[in-house]
Amino acid sequence: MTELSRTRDILEAGDFSEANLAFLLDLRDAEAREHLRATAYAVKLATVGNKVYYRGLIEFSNVCSKNCLYCGIRSGNAEVERYTMTDDEVFENARWALEMNYGSVVLQSGEVSTPAFADRVERLVRGIKELSDGRLGITLSVGEQDEATYRRWYEAGAHRYLLRVETSSRELYARLHPADHDFDARVACLRSLRQVGYQVGTGVMIGLPGQTPLDLARDVLFFRELDVDMIGMGPFLPHHQTPLADGAGALPPQTAFERALAMISVVRCALPDVNIASTTALQAVEHTGREQGLLAGANIIMPNLTHTRYRTGYQLYDNKPCMDENAHMCRYCLEGRIQSIGETVGYGEWGDSPHARPRRDA
Ligand code: 5AD
Ligand code: SF4
Ligand code: FES
């Protein structure tokens, strides 16, 4: 059987076994790859449509207590200048998002687990709810916290939370993190977030040292088992000031990029009604990377709102795009990119995934 005919059979039958997922993630034949992509795009149109939802991204601090081996802002990187935006600066970004009619914002920072940090995030969430009269949706992406803290922020008005598992392989997780970073604790956080009531987002990096197509196939099954609402994935890209700087054992960026697109398509086919982000890391490899992510099945874009004076401080990987562009420039640039592929922006809407809706209305 050719790769193309087996790809057709798997997708027609919707038979997403571990072995079939791994097969789809490792296609060599150009026609088979295109068939996967086109099928995923058709599934996307039928489930979430061709409207792209914006999540305005506010990277409010690069202070992080963790030391993930792959990340440019890990605590062990003494070369990064640390910054924390003031509350007013955060509110200024949020007000701009409101004026531009973005439906929601994401508050992201490194992981800090102090009472002062918990107070601050709560204050930011309440402030943004207030200044927007409840109109801006708020997503948090501030790492592992205890359930009581997650609950406080939820009660303050945050309704989505992003916490990537990075890889569902316990072995690989252990190789990419210091000994005190615990895979089970991370999964427990994902479960508490769901318990508290958040729409939960997770995701993985693609092309990590030693990561196989089978590992990624298991990631997809992990997303399904956890019943997540949102997925964010991108290529692993070495950062020069980290222990993984030389990229040894990792996929070359172009190959990681292509596999990330395949992963987006496979997730769209296997979990049709979730929201999938077309991540900035895709655009770090190819100029049109985010458009290609949308064409592979993604439906969410996170335009950066962070003030340019802070942008260089938030480099998780090398060659991050839009370092000198401000929120205005990214807005129009992204809108043009989205229109260039015949899609539209869902201004003024929260854009919850259909997957999350039944739970929200329940
Ligand atoms: N390459 C790609 N993605 C990275 N992230 C962190 N470091 C890198 C890197 N070197 C991703 C992680 C994290 C998210 C905020 O950024 O998946 O969860
Ligand atoms: Fe901190 Fe997140 Fe980077 Fe890990 S990936 S070092 S938790 S910012
Ligand atoms: Fe930022 Fe194009 S997306 S300038």
Coordinates of C-alpha atoms and ligand atoms in Angstrom, one line a residue:
M1 CA 0.0 0.0 0.0
T2 CA 1.3 3.5 -0.8
E3 CA 1.6 6.2 1.9
L4 CA -1.1 8.1 0.2
S5 CA -3.6 5.2 0.2
R6 CA -2.9 4.3 3.8
T7 CA -3.3 8.0 4.8
R8 CA -6.7 8.1 3.0
D9 CA -7.8 4.9 4.7
I10 CA -6.9 6.1 8.2
L11 CA -8.5 9.5 7.8
E12 CA -11.7 8.0 6.2
A13 CA -12.0 5.5 9.0
G14 CA -11.1 8.0 11.7
D15 CA -8.9 5.3 13.1
F16 CA -6.5 7.2 15.3
S17 CA -4.7 4.4 17.0
E18 CA -1.2 5.1 18.4
A19 CA 0.4 3.4 15.4
N20 CA -1.7 5.2 12.8
L21 CA -1.1 8.6 14.5
A22 CA 2.7 8.0 14.4
F23 CA 2.4 7.0 10.8
L24 CA 0.6 10.3 9.9
L25 CA 3.2 12.3 11.8
D26 CA 6.1 10.8 9.7
L27 CA 4.8 11.0 6.1
R28 CA 7.5 11.4 3.5
D29 CA 5.3 11.5 0.4
A30 CA 4.3 15.0 -0.7
E31 CA 0.9 14.0 -1.9
A32 CA 0.1 12.1 1.3
R33 CA 1.2 15.1 3.4
E34 CA -1.0 17.4 1.3
H35 CA -3.9 15.0 1.7
L36 CA -3.5 15.1 5.5
R37 CA -3.4 18.9 5.5
A38 CA -6.4 19.3 3.2
T39 CA -8.4 16.8 5.2
A40 CA -7.6 18.7 8.4
Y41 CA -8.6 22.0 6.8
A42 CA -11.9 20.6 5.7
V43 CA -12.5 19.3 9.2
K44 CA -11.7 22.8 10.6
L45 CA -14.2 24.5 8.2
A46 CA -16.9 22.0 9.2
T47 CA -16.3 22.4 13.0
V48 CA -14.8 25.8 13.9
G49 CA -15.1 27.6 10.6
N50 CA -12.7 30.0 8.9
K51 CA -12.9 32.7 11.5
V52 CA -9.6 33.3 13.4
Y53 CA -9.9 34.4 17.0
Y54 CA -7.3 36.8 18.5
R55 CA -5.9 36.5 22.0
G56 CA -3.9 39.6 22.7
L57 CA -0.8 38.4 24.5
I58 CA 0.6 40.4 27.4
E59 CA 4.0 39.0 28.6
F60 CA 3.9 40.9 31.9
S61 CA 7.0 39.5 33.5
N62 CA 10.0 37.3 32.5
V63 CA 10.9 36.5 36.1
C64 CA 10.7 32.7 36.5
S65 CA 11.6 30.4 39.4
K66 CA 12.0 27.4 37.1
N67 CA 14.9 26.3 35.1
C68 CA 13.6 24.3 32.1
L69 CA 16.6 23.3 30.0
Y70 CA 15.1 24.5 26.7
C71 CA 13.9 28.0 27.8
G72 CA 15.7 31.3 27.2
I73 CA 14.2 32.9 30.4
R74 CA 15.1 30.0 32.7
S75 CA 16.2 31.2 36.1
G76 CA 19.7 30.0 35.4
N77 CA 20.2 32.4 32.5
A78 CA 21.9 35.3 34.2
E79 CA 22.3 37.2 30.9
V80 CA 18.6 38.1 30.7
E81 CA 17.6 41.4 32.1
R82 CA 14.5 40.7 34.2
Y83 CA 11.4 42.9 34.0
T84 CA 8.0 43.2 35.5
M85 CA 5.4 45.5 33.9
T86 CA 3.5 47.7 36.3
D87 CA -0.2 47.2 36.8
D88 CA -0.9 50.4 34.8
E89 CA 1.2 49.1 31.9
V90 CA -0.8 45.9 31.9
F91 CA -4.1 47.8 32.0
E92 CA -2.9 50.0 29.2
N93 CA -2.3 47.0 27.0
A94 CA -5.7 45.5 27.9
R95 CA -7.4 48.8 27.1
W96 CA -5.8 48.9 23.7
A97 CA -7.0 45.3 23.1
L98 CA -10.5 46.4 24.0
E99 CA -10.4 49.4 21.7
M100 CA -9.1 47.2 18.9
N101 CA -12.0 44.9 19.6
Y102 CA -9.9 41.9 20.4
G103 CA -12.2 39.5 22.2
S104 CA -9.8 38.4 24.8
V105 CA -6.3 38.8 26.3
V106 CA -3.7 36.3 27.7
L107 CA -1.7 37.2 30.7
Q108 CA 1.6 35.3 30.5
S109 CA 4.7 35.3 32.7
G110 CA 7.3 33.0 34.1
E111 CA 6.3 30.8 37.0
V112 CA 6.3 32.4 40.4
S113 CA 4.5 30.8 43.3
T114 CA 4.5 33.4 46.1
P115 CA 1.5 34.9 47.9
A116 CA 2.4 38.3 46.5
F117 CA 2.3 37.0 43.0
A118 CA -1.1 35.3 43.6
D119 CA -2.4 38.7 44.9
R120 CA -1.0 40.5 41.9
V121 CA -2.5 38.2 39.3
E122 CA -5.9 38.4 41.1
R123 CA -5.6 42.2 41.0
L124 CA -4.8 42.2 37.3
V125 CA -7.7 39.9 36.5
R126 CA -10.2 42.0 38.5
G127 CA -8.8 45.2 37.0
I128 CA -9.1 44.0 33.4
K129 CA -12.7 42.8 34.1
E130 CA -13.5 46.1 35.5
L131 CA -12.0 48.3 32.8
S132 CA -13.7 46.3 30.1
D133 CA -17.1 45.9 31.8
G134 CA -16.6 42.1 31.6
R135 CA -16.2 42.2 27.9
L136 CA -12.6 41.0 27.6
G137 CA -12.2 37.3 28.1
I138 CA -9.1 36.5 30.2
T139 CA -6.7 33.6 29.8
L140 CA -4.0 33.0 32.3
S141 CA -0.6 31.3 31.5
V142 CA 1.4 31.6 34.6
G143 CA 2.5 28.1 35.4
E144 CA 1.9 25.5 38.1
Q145 CA 0.0 26.8 41.2
D146 CA -2.0 25.2 43.9
E147 CA -5.7 24.5 43.4
A148 CA -6.8 27.3 45.9
T149 CA -4.8 29.8 43.8
Y150 CA -6.4 28.6 40.6
R151 CA -9.8 28.9 42.2
R152 CA -9.1 32.5 43.4
W153 CA -8.2 33.6 39.9
Y154 CA -11.1 31.8 38.4
E155 CA -13.5 33.5 40.9
A156 CA -11.8 36.9 40.0
G157 CA -12.9 36.3 36.4
A158 CA -10.3 34.4 34.4
H159 CA -11.9 31.6 32.4
R160 CA -9.2 29.9 30.4
Y161 CA -5.8 28.6 31.4
L162 CA -2.8 27.5 29.3
L163 CA -0.3 25.1 30.8
R164 CA 1.7 23.1 28.2
V165 CA 2.7 19.6 29.3
E166 CA 5.7 20.0 26.9
T167 CA 5.7 16.2 26.3
S168 CA 3.6 13.4 27.6
S169 CA 6.6 11.2 27.8
R170 CA 7.8 10.9 31.3
E171 CA 11.3 10.0 30.3
L172 CA 11.6 12.9 27.9
Y173 CA 10.2 15.2 30.4
A174 CA 12.8 14.1 32.9
R175 CA 15.6 14.8 30.4
L176 CA 14.4 18.3 29.6
H177 CA 13.9 19.5 33.2
P178 CA 15.9 19.7 36.4
A179 CA 15.2 16.9 38.9
D180 CA 12.7 19.0 41.0
H181 CA 10.4 19.7 38.0
D182 CA 7.8 16.9 38.3
F183 CA 5.8 15.6 35.4
D184 CA 3.0 14.2 37.7
A185 CA 2.7 17.6 39.4
R186 CA 2.1 19.2 36.0
V187 CA -0.6 16.7 35.1
A188 CA -2.2 17.2 38.5
C189 CA -2.3 20.9 37.8
L190 CA -4.1 20.3 34.5
R191 CA -6.6 18.2 36.3
S192 CA -7.2 20.8 39.1
L193 CA -7.7 23.5 36.4
R194 CA -10.5 21.4 34.9
Q195 CA -11.9 20.7 38.3
V196 CA -12.0 24.4 39.1
G197 CA -13.9 25.1 35.9
Y198 CA -11.4 26.6 33.5
Q199 CA -11.3 25.9 29.8
V200 CA -8.0 24.1 29.8
G201 CA -5.3 24.5 27.2
T202 CA -2.1 22.4 26.9
G203 CA 0.4 21.5 24.3
V204 CA 3.8 20.2 23.4
M205 CA 7.0 21.2 21.6
I206 CA 7.9 19.4 18.5
G207 CA 11.3 18.2 17.4
L208 CA 12.7 17.9 21.0
P209 CA 16.0 16.0 21.4
G210 CA 15.2 12.3 21.2
Q211 CA 11.4 12.8 20.6
T212 CA 9.9 10.3 18.1
P213 CA 6.7 10.2 16.1
L214 CA 5.4 7.7 18.5
D215 CA 6.0 10.1 21.4
L216 CA 3.9 12.7 19.5
A217 CA 1.2 10.1 18.8
R218 CA 1.0 9.5 22.5
D219 CA 0.8 13.3 23.1
V220 CA -2.3 13.4 20.9
L221 CA -3.9 10.5 22.9
F222 CA -2.9 12.3 26.1
F223 CA -4.8 15.5 24.9
R224 CA -7.8 13.3 24.2
E225 CA -7.7 11.6 27.6
L226 CA -7.4 14.9 29.4
D227 CA -10.3 16.2 27.4
V228 CA -8.7 19.6 26.8
D229 CA -10.3 22.5 25.1
M230 CA -7.3 24.3 23.6
I231 CA -4.0 23.2 22.2
G232 CA -0.8 25.2 21.5
M233 CA 2.1 23.6 19.8
G234 CA 5.2 24.7 18.0
P235 CA 8.7 23.6 16.9
F236 CA 11.4 23.4 19.5
L237 CA 13.9 26.1 18.7
P238 CA 17.3 26.2 20.5
H239 CA 18.1 29.3 22.5
H240 CA 21.8 30.2 22.6
Q241 CA 21.9 30.8 26.4
T242 CA 20.5 27.4 27.4
P243 CA 22.0 23.9 27.9
L244 CA 20.2 22.8 24.7
A245 CA 21.8 25.6 22.6
D246 CA 23.5 23.2 20.2
G247 CA 20.3 21.4 19.4
A248 CA 22.0 18.0 19.7
G249 CA 19.5 15.2 19.0
A250 CA 16.8 17.7 18.1
L251 CA 15.2 18.0 14.7
P252 CA 16.6 20.8 12.5
P253 CA 14.2 23.8 12.7
Q254 CA 12.8 23.3 9.2
T255 CA 12.0 19.6 9.8
A256 CA 10.5 20.5 13.2
F257 CA 8.4 23.1 11.5
E258 CA 7.0 20.6 9.0
R259 CA 6.3 18.1 11.7
A260 CA 4.6 20.8 13.8
L261 CA 2.3 21.5 10.9
A262 CA 1.6 17.8 10.6
M263 CA 0.9 17.7 14.3
I264 CA -1.7 20.5 13.9
S265 CA -3.4 18.6 11.2
V266 CA -3.5 15.4 13.0
V267 CA -4.9 17.0 16.2
R268 CA -7.5 18.8 14.1
C269 CA -8.6 15.4 12.6
A270 CA -8.5 13.5 15.9
L271 CA -10.0 16.2 18.1
P272 CA -12.1 18.2 15.6
D273 CA -13.8 20.7 17.9
V274 CA -10.9 22.1 20.0
N275 CA -9.2 25.5 19.5
I276 CA -5.7 25.2 18.1
A277 CA -3.2 28.0 18.1
S278 CA -1.0 28.9 15.2
T279 CA 2.0 29.8 17.4
T280 CA 4.6 32.5 17.0
A281 CA 7.3 29.9 17.0
L282 CA 6.1 28.8 13.6
Q283 CA 6.7 32.3 12.3
A284 CA 10.2 32.1 13.7
V285 CA 11.1 29.4 11.2
E286 CA 9.2 30.6 8.1
H287 CA 8.0 34.1 7.4
T288 CA 4.5 32.7 6.5
G289 CA 4.6 30.2 9.3
R290 CA 1.4 31.3 11.1
E291 CA -0.6 31.4 7.9
Q292 CA 0.6 27.8 7.2
G293 CA -0.5 26.9 10.7
L294 CA -4.0 28.1 9.9
L295 CA -4.1 26.2 6.7
A296 CA -3.0 23.1 8.5
G297 CA -6.0 23.3 10.8
A298 CA -5.3 25.9 13.5
N299 CA -7.9 28.7 14.3
I300 CA -6.4 30.9 17.0
I301 CA -3.7 33.6 16.8
M302 CA -2.1 35.4 19.7
P303 CA -1.0 38.9 18.6
N304 CA 1.7 40.3 20.9
L305 CA 0.6 43.3 22.8
T306 CA 3.7 43.6 25.0
H307 CA 5.3 47.0 24.8
T308 CA 8.4 46.9 22.5
R309 CA 10.7 48.0 25.4
Y310 CA 10.0 44.6 27.1
R311 CA 9.9 42.3 24.0
T312 CA 13.5 41.5 23.9
G313 CA 13.3 40.3 27.5
Y314 CA 10.8 37.6 26.6
Q315 CA 12.7 35.4 24.3
L316 CA 12.1 31.8 25.0
Y317 CA 13.9 30.8 21.8
D318 CA 16.2 32.5 19.3
N319 CA 14.8 34.4 16.3
K320 CA 11.5 35.2 17.8
P321 CA 9.7 37.4 15.3
C322 CA 8.2 40.9 15.9
M323 CA 10.9 42.0 18.3
D324 CA 10.8 45.6 17.1
E325 CA 7.2 45.7 16.0
N326 CA 4.6 47.2 18.3
A327 CA 1.0 46.0 18.9
H328 CA -0.3 48.2 16.1
M329 CA 2.1 46.8 13.5
C330 CA 1.4 43.2 14.5
R331 CA -2.4 43.8 14.4
Y332 CA -2.4 45.0 10.8
C333 CA 0.3 42.6 9.7
L334 CA -1.6 39.7 11.1
E335 CA -4.9 40.8 9.7
G336 CA -3.3 41.0 6.2
R337 CA -1.8 37.6 6.6
I338 CA -5.2 36.1 7.6
Q339 CA -7.0 37.8 4.8
S340 CA -4.3 36.6 2.3
I341 CA -5.5 33.0 2.9
G342 CA -9.2 33.9 2.6
E343 CA -10.0 33.8 6.4
T344 CA -11.5 36.5 8.6
V345 CA -10.8 37.7 12.2
G346 CA -13.5 37.1 14.8
Y347 CA -13.4 40.6 16.3
G348 CA -15.2 41.2 19.5
E349 CA -15.9 37.6 20.3
W350 CA -14.4 35.4 23.0
G351 CA -14.2 32.5 20.5
D352 CA -14.5 29.7 23.0
S353 CA -14.0 26.3 21.3
P354 CA -17.2 24.3 20.5
H355 CA -15.6 21.6 22.6
A356 CA -15.9 23.8 25.7
R357 CA -19.3 25.2 25.1
P358 CA -21.4 22.3 26.3
R359 CA -19.6 22.4 29.7
R360 CA -19.9 26.1 30.0
D361 CA -23.6 26.1 29.3
A362 CA -24.2 23.1 31.6
Ligands
5AD1 N1 11.5 26.5 21.7 C1 10.2 26.5 21.5 N2 9.2 26.7 22.4 C2 9.7 26.9 23.7 N3 9.0 27.2 24.8 C3 9.9 27.4 25.8 N4 11.2 27.3 25.3 C4 11.0 27.0 24.0 C5 12.0 26.8 22.9 N5 13.3 26.8 23.2 C6 7.6 27.1 24.9 C7 7.2 26.1 26.0 C8 6.4 26.9 27.0 C9 5.9 28.0 26.1 C10 5.4 29.2 26.9 O1 7.0 28.3 25.3 O2 6.3 25.1 25.4 O3 5.3 26.2 27.6
SF4_2 FE1 9.9 29.3 33.2 FE2 8.1 28.5 31.5 FE3 10.6 29.0 30.7 FE4 10.1 26.8 32.1 S1 9.3 27.3 30.0 S2 11.8 28.3 32.4 S3 8.5 27.6 33.5 S4 9.1 30.5 31.5
FES3 FE1 4.2 41.1 14.3 FE2 4.0 40.8 11.5 S1 3.1 39.7 13.2 S2 4.9 42.4 12.7

